[in-house]
Amino acid sequence: MISTLLIANRGEIAVRIARTAHGMGIRTVAVFTTPDRGALHAEVADVAGHIDDYLNAADIIEAAQRIGADAIHPGFGFLAENADFAAAVSSAGLKWVGPP
């Protein structure tokens, strides 16, 4: 069971994932860079954490651990298609919600 899901994406897809997770009783974490501080995806999540780069796997994993997420959803796009990111998430002891 997932209790807290970090969504490693932004924009409409992150909003949709957050709304679905909320409907399932899952707490959500958004990540944002400085220009996206007030973006909708950061507002609809239960918690939002700053990162320097949306494609920096280490930043995203560190944010998940710092905030207390137990799972990461990559959204769609580059991270969802990155097997090394999926492996790094699993190696960090977090659940991966996405394609292997």
PDB file of C-alpha atoms in Angstrom:
ATOM      1  CA  MET A   1       0.000   0.000   0.000  1.00  0.00           C
ATOM      2  CA  ILE A   2       1.196   3.487  -0.839  1.00  0.00           C
ATOM      3  CA  SER A   3       0.594   6.201   1.734  1.00  0.00           C
ATOM      4  CA  THR A   4       2.525   9.131   0.216  1.00  0.00           C
ATOM      5  CA  LEU A   5       3.213   9.487  -3.506  1.00  0.00           C
ATOM      6  CA  LEU A   6       5.728  11.928  -4.965  1.00  0.00           C
ATOM      7  CA  ILE A   7       4.775  12.959  -8.489  1.00  0.00           C
ATOM      8  CA  ALA A   8       7.974  13.615 -10.439  1.00  0.00           C
ATOM      9  CA  ASN A   9       6.350  15.751 -13.108  1.00  0.00           C
ATOM     10  CA  ARG A  10       4.533  19.045 -13.481  1.00  0.00           C
ATOM     11  CA  GLY A  11       1.590  20.567 -15.279  1.00  0.00           C
ATOM     12  CA  GLU A  12      -1.707  18.935 -16.115  1.00  0.00           C
ATOM     13  CA  ILE A  13      -0.455  15.363 -15.820  1.00  0.00           C
ATOM     14  CA  ALA A  14       0.761  15.992 -12.271  1.00  0.00           C
ATOM     15  CA  VAL A  15      -2.607  17.542 -11.381  1.00  0.00           C
ATOM     16  CA  ARG A  16      -4.465  14.521 -12.773  1.00  0.00           C
ATOM     17  CA  ILE A  17      -2.237  12.060 -10.912  1.00  0.00           C
ATOM     18  CA  ALA A  18      -2.675  14.031  -7.674  1.00  0.00           C
ATOM     19  CA  ARG A  19      -6.460  14.102  -8.005  1.00  0.00           C
ATOM     20  CA  THR A  20      -6.590  10.374  -8.678  1.00  0.00           C
ATOM     21  CA  ALA A  21      -4.298   9.649  -5.734  1.00  0.00           C
ATOM     22  CA  HIS A  22      -6.410  11.838  -3.446  1.00  0.00           C
ATOM     23  CA  GLY A  23      -9.485   9.883  -4.528  1.00  0.00           C
ATOM     24  CA  MET A  24      -7.673   6.729  -3.403  1.00  0.00           C
ATOM     25  CA  GLY A  25      -6.773   8.245  -0.033  1.00  0.00           C
ATOM     26  CA  ILE A  26      -3.102   8.706  -0.917  1.00  0.00           C
ATOM     27  CA  ARG A  27      -1.210  11.799   0.256  1.00  0.00           C
ATOM     28  CA  THR A  28       0.605  13.558  -2.599  1.00  0.00           C
ATOM     29  CA  VAL A  29       3.887  15.392  -2.966  1.00  0.00           C
ATOM     30  CA  ALA A  30       4.627  17.740  -5.848  1.00  0.00           C
ATOM     31  CA  VAL A  31       8.085  18.873  -6.840  1.00  0.00           C
ATOM     32  CA  PHE A  32       8.736  22.288  -8.321  1.00  0.00           C
ATOM     33  CA  THR A  33      11.588  24.418  -9.573  1.00  0.00           C
ATOM     34  CA  THR A  34      11.842  28.087  -8.684  1.00  0.00           C
ATOM     35  CA  PRO A  35       9.833  29.320 -11.721  1.00  0.00           C
ATOM     36  CA  ASP A  36       7.028  26.851 -10.873  1.00  0.00           C
ATOM     37  CA  ARG A  37       6.730  27.723  -7.173  1.00  0.00           C
ATOM     38  CA  GLY A  38       3.078  28.825  -7.484  1.00  0.00           C
ATOM     39  CA  ALA A  39       2.048  26.431 -10.253  1.00  0.00           C
ATOM     40  CA  LEU A  40      -1.226  24.518 -10.030  1.00  0.00           C
ATOM     41  CA  HIS A  41       0.460  21.113  -9.653  1.00  0.00           C
ATOM     42  CA  ALA A  42       2.260  22.408  -6.526  1.00  0.00           C
ATOM     43  CA  GLU A  43      -0.972  23.865  -5.157  1.00  0.00           C
ATOM     44  CA  VAL A  44      -3.152  20.749  -5.507  1.00  0.00           C
ATOM     45  CA  ALA A  45      -0.631  18.432  -3.823  1.00  0.00           C
ATOM     46  CA  ASP A  46      -0.673  17.963  -0.067  1.00  0.00           C
ATOM     47  CA  VAL A  47       3.007  18.927   0.138  1.00  0.00           C
ATOM     48  CA  ALA A  48       5.377  20.554  -2.347  1.00  0.00           C
ATOM     49  CA  GLY A  49       9.153  20.347  -2.317  1.00  0.00           C
ATOM     50  CA  HIS A  50      11.694  22.404  -4.201  1.00  0.00           C
ATOM     51  CA  ILE A  51      14.136  20.738  -6.597  1.00  0.00           C
ATOM     52  CA  ASP A  52      16.683  22.274  -8.955  1.00  0.00           C
ATOM     53  CA  ASP A  53      15.854  20.236 -12.067  1.00  0.00           C
ATOM     54  CA  TYR A  54      12.922  18.033 -13.071  1.00  0.00           C
ATOM     55  CA  LEU A  55      15.279  15.587 -14.778  1.00  0.00           C
ATOM     56  CA  ASN A  56      17.731  15.197 -11.885  1.00  0.00           C
ATOM     57  CA  ALA A  57      16.936  11.762 -10.455  1.00  0.00           C
ATOM     58  CA  ALA A  58      19.044  12.292  -7.342  1.00  0.00           C
ATOM     59  CA  ASP A  59      17.189  15.556  -6.536  1.00  0.00           C
ATOM     60  CA  ILE A  60      13.818  13.867  -6.916  1.00  0.00           C
ATOM     61  CA  ILE A  61      14.748  10.843  -4.801  1.00  0.00           C
ATOM     62  CA  GLU A  62      16.239  13.103  -2.118  1.00  0.00           C
ATOM     63  CA  ALA A  63      13.033  15.171  -2.061  1.00  0.00           C
ATOM     64  CA  ALA A  64      10.943  12.012  -1.683  1.00  0.00           C
ATOM     65  CA  GLN A  65      13.064  10.841   1.240  1.00  0.00           C
ATOM     66  CA  ARG A  66      13.179  14.299   2.873  1.00  0.00           C
ATOM     67  CA  ILE A  67       9.407  14.724   2.686  1.00  0.00           C
ATOM     68  CA  GLY A  68       8.575  11.146   3.623  1.00  0.00           C
ATOM     69  CA  ALA A  69       7.147   9.764   0.397  1.00  0.00           C
ATOM     70  CA  ASP A  70       7.160   6.000   0.070  1.00  0.00           C
ATOM     71  CA  ALA A  71       6.546   5.928  -3.696  1.00  0.00           C
ATOM     72  CA  ILE A  72       7.344   7.912  -6.842  1.00  0.00           C
ATOM     73  CA  HIS A  73       5.212   8.265  -9.964  1.00  0.00           C
ATOM     74  CA  PRO A  74       7.240   9.611 -12.911  1.00  0.00           C
ATOM     75  CA  GLY A  75       4.299  11.095 -14.792  1.00  0.00           C
ATOM     76  CA  PHE A  76       4.743  10.848 -18.550  1.00  0.00           C
ATOM     77  CA  GLY A  77       7.756  11.663 -20.667  1.00  0.00           C
ATOM     78  CA  PHE A  78      11.476  11.455 -20.054  1.00  0.00           C
ATOM     79  CA  LEU A  79      11.452  10.053 -16.510  1.00  0.00           C
ATOM     80  CA  ALA A  80       8.768   7.475 -17.267  1.00  0.00           C
ATOM     81  CA  GLU A  81      10.958   6.178 -20.080  1.00  0.00           C
ATOM     82  CA  ASN A  82      14.153   6.115 -18.009  1.00  0.00           C
ATOM     83  CA  ALA A  83      14.914   2.609 -16.720  1.00  0.00           C
ATOM     84  CA  ASP A  84      17.897   3.930 -14.751  1.00  0.00           C
ATOM     85  CA  PHE A  85      15.587   6.290 -12.846  1.00  0.00           C
ATOM     86  CA  ALA A  86      13.183   3.444 -12.092  1.00  0.00           C
ATOM     87  CA  ALA A  87      16.077   1.341 -10.796  1.00  0.00           C
ATOM     88  CA  ALA A  88      17.428   4.229  -8.696  1.00  0.00           C
ATOM     89  CA  VAL A  89      14.015   4.751  -7.096  1.00  0.00           C
ATOM     90  CA  SER A  90      13.775   1.066  -6.205  1.00  0.00           C
ATOM     91  CA  SER A  91      17.376   0.998  -4.960  1.00  0.00           C
ATOM     92  CA  ALA A  92      16.545   3.905  -2.640  1.00  0.00           C
ATOM     93  CA  GLY A  93      13.856   1.758  -1.018  1.00  0.00           C
ATOM     94  CA  LEU A  94      10.947   3.577  -2.622  1.00  0.00           C
ATOM     95  CA  LYS A  95       8.105   2.057  -4.619  1.00  0.00           C
ATOM     96  CA  TRP A  96       8.102   2.769  -8.347  1.00  0.00           C
ATOM     97  CA  VAL A  97       4.700   3.512  -9.884  1.00  0.00           C
ATOM     98  CA  GLY A  98       5.282   3.232 -13.602  1.00  0.00           C
ATOM     99  CA  PRO A  99       6.775   1.150 -16.354  1.00  0.00           C
ATOM    100  CA  PRO A 100       9.955  -0.735 -15.498  1.00  0.00           C
TER     101      PRO A 100
END
